[in-house]
Coordinates of N, CA and C in Angstrom, one line a residue:
M1 N -60.7 8.4 -23.0 CA -60.6 9.4 -24.0 C -62.0 9.7 -24.6
S2 N -62.4 10.9 -24.7 CA -63.7 11.3 -25.2 C -63.7 11.5 -26.7
A3 N -64.8 11.0 -27.3 CA -64.9 11.1 -28.7 C -65.3 12.6 -29.1
P4 N -64.8 13.0 -30.3 CA -65.1 14.4 -30.7 C -66.6 14.5 -31.0
V5 N -67.2 15.7 -30.7 CA -68.5 16.0 -31.1 C -68.5 16.8 -32.4
V6 N -69.1 16.3 -33.4 CA -69.1 17.0 -34.7 C -70.4 16.9 -35.4
S7 N -70.6 17.7 -36.5 CA -71.8 17.6 -37.3 C -71.6 16.4 -38.3
Y8 N -72.7 16.1 -38.9 CA -72.7 15.0 -39.9 C -71.7 15.3 -41.0
D9 N -71.8 16.5 -41.5 CA -70.9 16.9 -42.6 C -69.4 16.9 -42.2
E10 N -69.1 17.3 -41.0 CA -67.7 17.2 -40.5 C -67.3 15.8 -40.3
S11 N -68.2 14.9 -39.9 CA -67.8 13.6 -39.5 C -67.8 12.6 -40.7
R12 N -68.5 12.9 -41.7 CA -68.7 11.9 -42.8 C -67.5 11.1 -43.2
S13 N -66.4 11.8 -43.4 CA -65.2 11.2 -43.9 C -64.5 10.4 -42.9
Q14 N -64.9 10.5 -41.6 CA -64.3 9.8 -40.5 C -64.9 8.4 -40.3
F15 N -66.1 8.2 -40.9 CA -66.7 6.9 -40.7 C -65.9 5.8 -41.4
E16 N -65.9 4.6 -40.8 CA -65.3 3.4 -41.4 C -66.3 2.4 -41.6
S17 N -66.1 1.6 -42.7 CA -67.0 0.5 -42.9 C -67.0 -0.4 -41.7
G18 N -68.2 -0.8 -41.3 CA -68.4 -1.6 -40.2 C -68.8 -0.9 -38.9
D19 N -68.6 0.4 -38.9 CA -68.9 1.2 -37.7 C -70.4 0.9 -37.3
I20 N -70.6 0.9 -36.0 CA -72.0 0.7 -35.5 C -72.5 2.0 -35.1
V21 N -73.7 2.4 -35.7 CA -74.3 3.7 -35.6 C -75.5 3.6 -34.7
F22 N -75.4 4.3 -33.6 CA -76.6 4.3 -32.6 C -77.3 5.6 -32.8
I23 N -78.6 5.6 -32.9 CA -79.4 6.7 -33.3 C -80.2 7.2 -32.1
R24 N -80.1 8.5 -31.8 CA -80.8 9.2 -30.7 C -81.8 10.1 -31.2
D25 N -82.9 9.6 -31.6 CA -84.0 10.4 -32.2 C -84.9 10.9 -31.1
R26 N -84.9 12.2 -30.9 CA -85.7 12.8 -29.9 C -87.0 13.4 -30.5
K27 N -87.1 13.4 -31.8 CA -88.3 14.0 -32.5 C -89.4 13.1 -32.7
S28 N -89.1 11.8 -33.0 CA -90.1 10.8 -33.4 C -90.9 10.3 -32.1
I29 N -92.2 10.2 -32.2 CA -93.0 9.7 -31.1 C -92.6 8.2 -30.9
L30 N -92.5 7.4 -31.9 CA -92.1 6.0 -31.8 C -90.7 5.9 -31.2
A31 N -89.8 6.7 -31.6 CA -88.4 6.6 -31.0 C -88.5 6.9 -29.5
N32 N -89.3 7.9 -29.1 CA -89.4 8.3 -27.7 C -90.1 7.1 -26.9
I33 N -91.0 6.4 -27.5 CA -91.6 5.3 -26.8 C -90.6 4.2 -26.6
I34 N -89.8 3.9 -27.7 CA -88.8 2.9 -27.5 C -87.8 3.2 -26.4
Q35 N -87.4 4.5 -26.4 CA -86.4 4.9 -25.4 C -87.0 4.9 -24.0
F36 N -88.3 5.2 -23.9 CA -88.9 5.1 -22.6 C -88.9 3.7 -22.0
F37 N -89.4 2.8 -22.8 CA -89.6 1.4 -22.4 C -88.3 0.7 -22.1
T38 N -87.3 1.0 -22.9 CA -86.0 0.4 -22.7 C -85.0 1.2 -21.8
R39 N -85.5 2.3 -21.3 CA -84.7 3.2 -20.6 C -83.4 3.5 -21.3
S40 N -83.5 3.8 -22.5 CA -82.4 3.9 -23.4 C -82.2 5.3 -24.0
R41 N -81.0 5.7 -24.3 CA -80.7 6.9 -25.0 C -81.0 6.7 -26.5
Y42 N -81.1 5.4 -26.9 CA -81.1 5.1 -28.4 C -82.4 4.4 -28.7
S43 N -82.8 4.7 -30.0 CA -84.1 4.1 -30.5 C -83.8 3.2 -31.7
H44 N -82.6 3.3 -32.2 CA -82.3 2.5 -33.4 C -80.7 2.4 -33.6
V45 N -80.3 1.4 -34.3 CA -78.9 1.1 -34.6 C -78.8 0.4 -35.9
G46 N -77.6 0.6 -36.6 CA -77.3 0.0 -37.8 C -75.8 -0.1 -38.0
I47 N -75.4 -0.6 -39.2 CA -74.0 -0.7 -39.5 C -73.7 0.1 -40.7
A48 N -72.7 1.0 -40.6 CA -72.3 1.9 -41.7 C -71.3 1.2 -42.6
F49 N -71.3 1.5 -43.8 CA -70.3 1.0 -44.8 C -70.2 1.9 -46.0
W50 N -69.0 1.9 -46.6 CA -68.8 2.7 -47.8 C -68.9 1.8 -49.0
M51 N -69.5 2.4 -50.0 CA -69.6 1.7 -51.3 C -69.4 2.8 -52.4
S52 N -69.0 2.3 -53.6 CA -68.7 3.2 -54.7 C -69.8 3.0 -55.7
S53 N -70.3 4.1 -56.2 CA -71.3 4.1 -57.2 C -71.0 5.1 -58.3
G54 N -70.6 4.7 -59.5 CA -70.2 5.6 -60.5 C -69.0 6.4 -60.1
G55 N -68.1 5.8 -59.4 CA -66.9 6.5 -59.0 C -67.1 7.4 -57.8
I56 N -68.2 7.5 -57.2 CA -68.5 8.3 -56.1 C -68.6 7.5 -54.8
A57 N -67.9 7.9 -53.8 CA -68.0 7.1 -52.5 C -69.3 7.5 -51.8
R58 N -70.0 6.5 -51.5 CA -71.3 6.7 -50.8 C -71.2 6.1 -49.4
L59 N -71.7 6.8 -48.4 CA -71.7 6.3 -47.0 C -73.2 5.7 -46.8
M60 N -73.2 4.4 -46.6 CA -74.5 3.7 -46.5 C -74.7 3.1 -45.1
M61 N -75.9 2.6 -44.8 CA -76.1 1.9 -43.6 C -77.1 0.8 -43.8
V62 N -76.7 -0.4 -43.4 CA -77.6 -1.6 -43.4 C -78.3 -1.7 -42.1
E63 N -79.6 -1.9 -42.1 CA -80.4 -1.8 -40.9 C -81.6 -2.7 -41.0
A64 N -82.1 -3.1 -39.8 CA -83.4 -3.7 -39.7 C -84.4 -2.6 -39.3
Q65 N -85.4 -2.3 -40.0 CA -86.2 -1.2 -39.7 C -87.7 -1.6 -39.8
G66 N -88.5 -1.1 -38.8 CA -89.9 -1.4 -38.8 C -90.6 -0.9 -40.1
G67 N -91.6 -1.7 -40.5 CA -92.3 -1.4 -41.8 C -91.6 -1.9 -43.0
T68 N -90.3 -2.4 -42.8 CA -89.6 -3.0 -43.9 C -88.9 -4.3 -43.5
R69 N -88.2 -4.8 -44.4 CA -87.3 -5.9 -44.1 C -85.9 -5.3 -44.0
R70 N -84.9 -6.1 -43.8 CA -83.6 -5.5 -43.8 C -83.3 -4.7 -45.0
R71 N -82.7 -3.5 -44.8 CA -82.5 -2.6 -46.0 C -81.2 -1.8 -45.9
I72 N -80.9 -1.2 -47.0 CA -79.7 -0.3 -47.1 C -80.2 1.1 -47.3
V73 N -79.7 2.1 -46.6 CA -80.1 3.5 -46.8 C -78.8 4.3 -46.8
N74 N -78.9 5.5 -47.4 CA -77.9 6.5 -47.3 C -77.8 6.9 -45.9
L75 N -76.7 6.9 -45.3 CA -76.6 7.3 -43.9 C -77.0 8.8 -43.7
S76 N -76.9 9.6 -44.8 CA -77.3 11.0 -44.7 C -78.8 11.1 -44.3
K77 N -79.5 10.0 -44.5 CA -81.0 10.1 -44.0 C -81.0 10.5 -42.6
Y78 N -80.0 10.2 -41.8 CA -80.0 10.5 -40.4 C -79.1 11.8 -40.0
R79 N -78.8 12.6 -41.0 CA -77.9 13.7 -40.8 C -78.4 14.7 -39.8
N80 N -79.7 14.8 -39.6 CA -80.2 15.8 -38.6 C -80.6 15.2 -37.3
I81 N -80.1 14.0 -37.0 CA -80.4 13.3 -35.8 C -79.0 13.0 -35.1
D82 N -79.0 13.0 -33.8 CA -77.8 12.7 -33.1 C -77.4 11.2 -33.3
L83 N -76.1 11.0 -33.5 CA -75.6 9.6 -33.7 C -74.4 9.4 -32.8
D84 N -74.3 8.2 -32.2 CA -73.1 7.8 -31.5 C -72.5 6.7 -32.3
V85 N -71.3 6.9 -32.7 CA -70.6 5.9 -33.6 C -69.6 5.1 -32.9
M86 N -69.7 3.8 -32.9 CA -68.8 2.9 -32.2 C -67.9 2.2 -33.3
K87 N -66.7 1.9 -32.9 CA -65.8 1.1 -33.8 C -66.4 -0.3 -33.7
A88 N -66.3 -1.0 -34.8 CA -66.9 -2.4 -34.9 C -65.9 -3.3 -34.1
P89 N -66.5 -4.4 -33.5 CA -65.7 -5.4 -32.8 C -65.0 -6.4 -33.7
D90 N -65.3 -6.3 -35.0 CA -64.7 -7.2 -36.0 C -64.6 -6.4 -37.3
D91 N -63.7 -6.8 -38.2 CA -63.4 -6.1 -39.5 C -64.6 -6.3 -40.4
W92 N -65.0 -5.2 -41.0 CA -66.2 -5.3 -41.9 C -66.0 -6.4 -43.0
R93 N -64.8 -6.6 -43.5 CA -64.6 -7.6 -44.5 C -65.0 -9.0 -44.0
N94 N -65.0 -9.2 -42.7 CA -65.3 -10.5 -42.1 C -66.8 -10.7 -42.0
V95 N -67.6 -9.6 -42.0 CA -69.0 -9.7 -41.7 C -69.9 -9.2 -42.8
A96 N -69.3 -8.5 -43.8 CA -70.0 -7.8 -44.9 C -71.0 -8.8 -45.6
N97 N -70.5 -10.0 -46.0 CA -71.4 -10.9 -46.8 C -72.6 -11.2 -46.0
E98 N -72.4 -11.6 -44.7 CA -73.6 -11.9 -43.9 C -74.5 -10.7 -43.7
A99 N -73.9 -9.6 -43.5 CA -74.7 -8.4 -43.2 C -75.6 -8.0 -44.4
L100 N -75.0 -8.2 -45.6 CA -75.7 -7.7 -46.8 C -76.5 -8.8 -47.6
E101 N -76.2 -10.1 -47.2 CA -77.0 -11.1 -47.9 C -78.4 -11.1 -47.4
R102 N -79.3 -11.7 -48.2 CA -80.7 -11.8 -47.8 C -81.4 -10.5 -47.5
L103 N -81.0 -9.4 -48.1 CA -81.7 -8.1 -47.9 C -83.1 -8.3 -48.4
S104 N -84.0 -7.7 -47.7 CA -85.4 -7.8 -48.0 C -86.1 -9.1 -47.7
E105 N -85.3 -10.1 -47.1 CA -85.9 -11.4 -46.8 C -86.2 -11.6 -45.4
V106 N -85.4 -11.0 -44.5 CA -85.6 -11.2 -43.1 C -86.6 -10.2 -42.6
P107 N -87.7 -10.6 -42.1 CA -88.8 -9.7 -41.6 C -88.4 -8.9 -40.4
Y108 N -88.9 -7.7 -40.3 CA -88.7 -6.9 -39.1 C -89.5 -7.6 -38.0
G109 N -89.0 -7.7 -36.8 CA -89.6 -8.4 -35.7 C -90.4 -7.5 -34.8
Y110 N -91.7 -7.2 -35.2 CA -92.5 -6.4 -34.3 C -92.7 -7.0 -33.0
L111 N -93.0 -8.3 -33.0 CA -93.1 -9.0 -31.7 C -91.9 -9.0 -30.9
E112 N -90.7 -9.1 -31.6 CA -89.4 -9.0 -30.9 C -89.2 -7.7 -30.2
A113 N -89.6 -6.6 -31.0 CA -89.5 -5.2 -30.5 C -90.3 -5.1 -29.2
L114 N -91.5 -5.5 -29.3 CA -92.4 -5.4 -28.1 C -91.9 -6.2 -27.0
Y115 N -91.5 -7.5 -27.2 CA -91.0 -8.4 -26.2 C -89.7 -7.8 -25.6
V116 N -88.7 -7.3 -26.4 CA -87.5 -6.8 -25.8 C -87.8 -5.6 -24.9
G117 N -88.7 -4.7 -25.4 CA -89.1 -3.5 -24.6 C -89.7 -3.9 -23.3
I118 N -90.6 -4.9 -23.3 CA -91.3 -5.3 -22.1 C -90.3 -6.0 -21.1
V119 N -89.5 -6.9 -21.7 CA -88.5 -7.6 -20.8 C -87.6 -6.6 -20.2
E120 N -87.0 -5.6 -21.0 CA -86.1 -4.7 -20.4 C -86.8 -3.7 -19.4
A121 N -88.0 -3.3 -19.7 CA -88.7 -2.5 -18.7 C -88.9 -3.2 -17.4
L122 N -89.3 -4.5 -17.4 CA -89.5 -5.3 -16.2 C -88.2 -5.5 -15.4
Q123 N -87.1 -5.7 -16.2 CA -85.8 -5.9 -15.5 C -85.4 -4.6 -14.9
Q124 N -85.5 -3.5 -15.6 CA -85.0 -2.2 -15.1 C -85.9 -1.6 -14.0
Y125 N -87.2 -1.6 -14.2 CA -88.1 -1.0 -13.3 C -88.4 -1.8 -12.0
F126 N -88.5 -3.2 -12.2 CA -88.9 -4.1 -11.2 C -87.9 -5.1 -10.8
D127 N -86.8 -5.2 -11.5 CA -85.7 -6.2 -11.3 C -86.3 -7.6 -11.4
V128 N -87.2 -7.8 -12.4 CA -87.8 -9.1 -12.8 C -87.1 -9.6 -14.0
T129 N -86.6 -10.8 -14.0 CA -85.9 -11.4 -15.2 C -86.9 -12.4 -15.8
I130 N -87.0 -12.2 -17.1 CA -87.9 -13.1 -17.9 C -87.0 -13.7 -19.0
P131 N -87.1 -15.0 -19.3 CA -86.3 -15.6 -20.3 C -86.6 -15.0 -21.7
R132 N -85.5 -14.9 -22.5 CA -85.7 -14.4 -23.8 C -86.3 -15.4 -24.7
K133 N -87.1 -15.0 -25.7 CA -87.7 -15.9 -26.6 C -87.2 -15.7 -28.0
N134 N -87.2 -16.7 -28.8 CA -86.7 -16.5 -30.2 C -88.0 -16.4 -31.1
F135 N -87.9 -15.4 -32.0 CA -89.0 -15.1 -32.9 C -88.5 -15.3 -34.3
K136 N -89.3 -15.2 -35.3 CA -88.9 -15.4 -36.7 C -88.2 -14.1 -37.3
G137 N -88.6 -13.0 -36.8 CA -88.0 -11.7 -37.3 C -86.8 -11.3 -36.5
E138 N -86.4 -10.0 -36.8 CA -85.2 -9.5 -36.1 C -85.4 -8.0 -36.0
I139 N -85.1 -7.4 -34.8 CA -85.1 -6.0 -34.7 C -83.6 -5.5 -34.9
C140 N -83.5 -4.2 -35.0 CA -82.2 -3.5 -35.4 C -81.1 -4.0 -34.6
S141 N -81.2 -4.0 -33.3 CA -80.1 -4.3 -32.4 C -79.8 -5.8 -32.4
E142 N -80.8 -6.6 -32.6 CA -80.6 -8.1 -32.7 C -79.8 -8.4 -34.0
F143 N -80.1 -7.7 -35.0 CA -79.4 -7.8 -36.3 C -77.9 -7.5 -36.1
V144 N -77.6 -6.4 -35.5 CA -76.2 -6.0 -35.3 C -75.5 -6.9 -34.3
A145 N -76.2 -7.3 -33.3 CA -75.6 -8.2 -32.3 C -75.3 -9.6 -32.9
R146 N -76.2 -10.0 -33.8 CA -75.9 -11.3 -34.5 C -74.7 -11.2 -35.5
I147 N -74.7 -10.1 -36.2 CA -73.6 -10.0 -37.2 C -72.3 -9.9 -36.5
Y148 N -72.2 -9.3 -35.4 CA -70.9 -9.1 -34.7 C -70.7 -10.2 -33.6
D149 N -71.6 -11.2 -33.6 CA -71.5 -12.3 -32.6 C -71.3 -11.8 -31.2
M150 N -72.2 -10.9 -30.8 CA -72.1 -10.4 -29.4 C -72.6 -11.4 -28.4
P151 N -72.2 -11.3 -27.2 CA -72.6 -12.3 -26.2 C -74.1 -12.6 -26.1
S152 N -74.9 -11.5 -26.1 CA -76.3 -11.6 -26.1 C -76.9 -11.1 -27.4
K153 N -77.8 -11.9 -28.0 CA -78.3 -11.5 -29.3 C -79.6 -10.8 -29.2
H154 N -80.4 -11.0 -28.1 CA -81.7 -10.4 -28.0 C -81.6 -9.2 -27.1
V155 N -81.3 -8.1 -27.7 CA -81.0 -6.9 -26.9 C -81.6 -5.7 -27.6
S156 N -81.8 -4.6 -26.7 CA -82.2 -3.3 -27.2 C -81.0 -2.6 -27.7
P157 N -81.2 -1.5 -28.4 CA -80.0 -0.7 -28.8 C -79.1 -0.3 -27.6
Q158 N -79.7 0.0 -26.4 CA -79.0 0.4 -25.2 C -78.2 -0.8 -24.7
E159 N -78.8 -2.0 -24.7 CA -78.1 -3.2 -24.2 C -76.9 -3.5 -25.1
L160 N -77.1 -3.3 -26.4 CA -76.0 -3.5 -27.3 C -74.9 -2.6 -27.1
M161 N -75.2 -1.3 -26.9 CA -74.2 -0.3 -26.5 C -73.5 -0.7 -25.2
N162 N -74.2 -1.2 -24.2 CA -73.6 -1.6 -23.0 C -72.6 -2.7 -23.2
Q163 N -73.0 -3.7 -24.0 CA -72.1 -4.8 -24.3 C -70.8 -4.3 -25.0
L164 N -70.9 -3.4 -25.9 CA -69.7 -2.9 -26.6 C -68.8 -2.2 -25.6
V165 N -69.4 -1.3 -24.7 CA -68.6 -0.6 -23.7 C -67.9 -1.6 -22.8
E166 N -68.7 -2.6 -22.3 CA -68.1 -3.7 -21.5 C -66.9 -4.4 -22.1
A167 N -67.0 -4.5 -23.5 CA -65.9 -5.1 -24.2 C -64.7 -4.1 -24.5
G168 N -64.8 -2.9 -23.9 CA -63.7 -2.0 -24.0 C -63.8 -1.1 -25.3
I169 N -64.9 -1.1 -26.0 CA -65.1 -0.3 -27.2 C -65.8 1.0 -26.8
E170 N -65.2 2.1 -27.1 CA -65.8 3.4 -26.7 C -66.2 4.1 -28.0
P171 N -67.2 5.1 -27.9 CA -67.6 5.8 -29.1 C -66.4 6.5 -29.8
R172 N -66.4 6.4 -31.1 CA -65.4 7.0 -32.0 C -65.8 8.5 -32.3
L173 N -67.1 8.6 -32.6 CA -67.6 9.9 -33.0 C -69.0 10.2 -32.3
L174 N -69.2 11.4 -31.9 CA -70.5 11.8 -31.4 C -71.0 12.9 -32.5
V175 N -71.9 12.4 -33.3 CA -72.4 13.3 -34.4 C -73.7 14.0 -33.9
R176 N -73.8 15.3 -34.0 CA -75.0 16.0 -33.5 C -75.7 16.7 -34.7
G177 N -76.9 16.3 -34.8 CA -77.7 16.7 -36.0 C -78.4 18.1 -35.7

């Protein structure tokens, strides 16, 4: 079954807490570099969740983002960018505490990002396998993979998407900005 293609405004009410949001940014130079080296459609990923502030429901996303430590942003920040939204492999209530604790404490892993990009480029272009290394920081896809206890934790956004599809999870929404 194919997911509906909708705008951000049309889709907002269909998001569920815990949804995994894959970002297809075609405008950013950095996003295009990430997508090139990982041979990926995606340059970023995070976890959507609903919160109430002053009686108003707000759609937020927790993410690991370069230049920051783990953070929470309004998902509307990405309203003009294409998003592929996957149902979470676990209930948000089971992972929310871990996803939201230690905000601003876990550093973004620039070395991890470079390493994951190089490793995946070597695997995909030359069929060369290099062992994964553990670093102190975390990139966006590693953060999501760890929160949802995916089989492989050191992955690019595309590899994370591949793991979800292999687990039988298909996109719920295709949001076009």
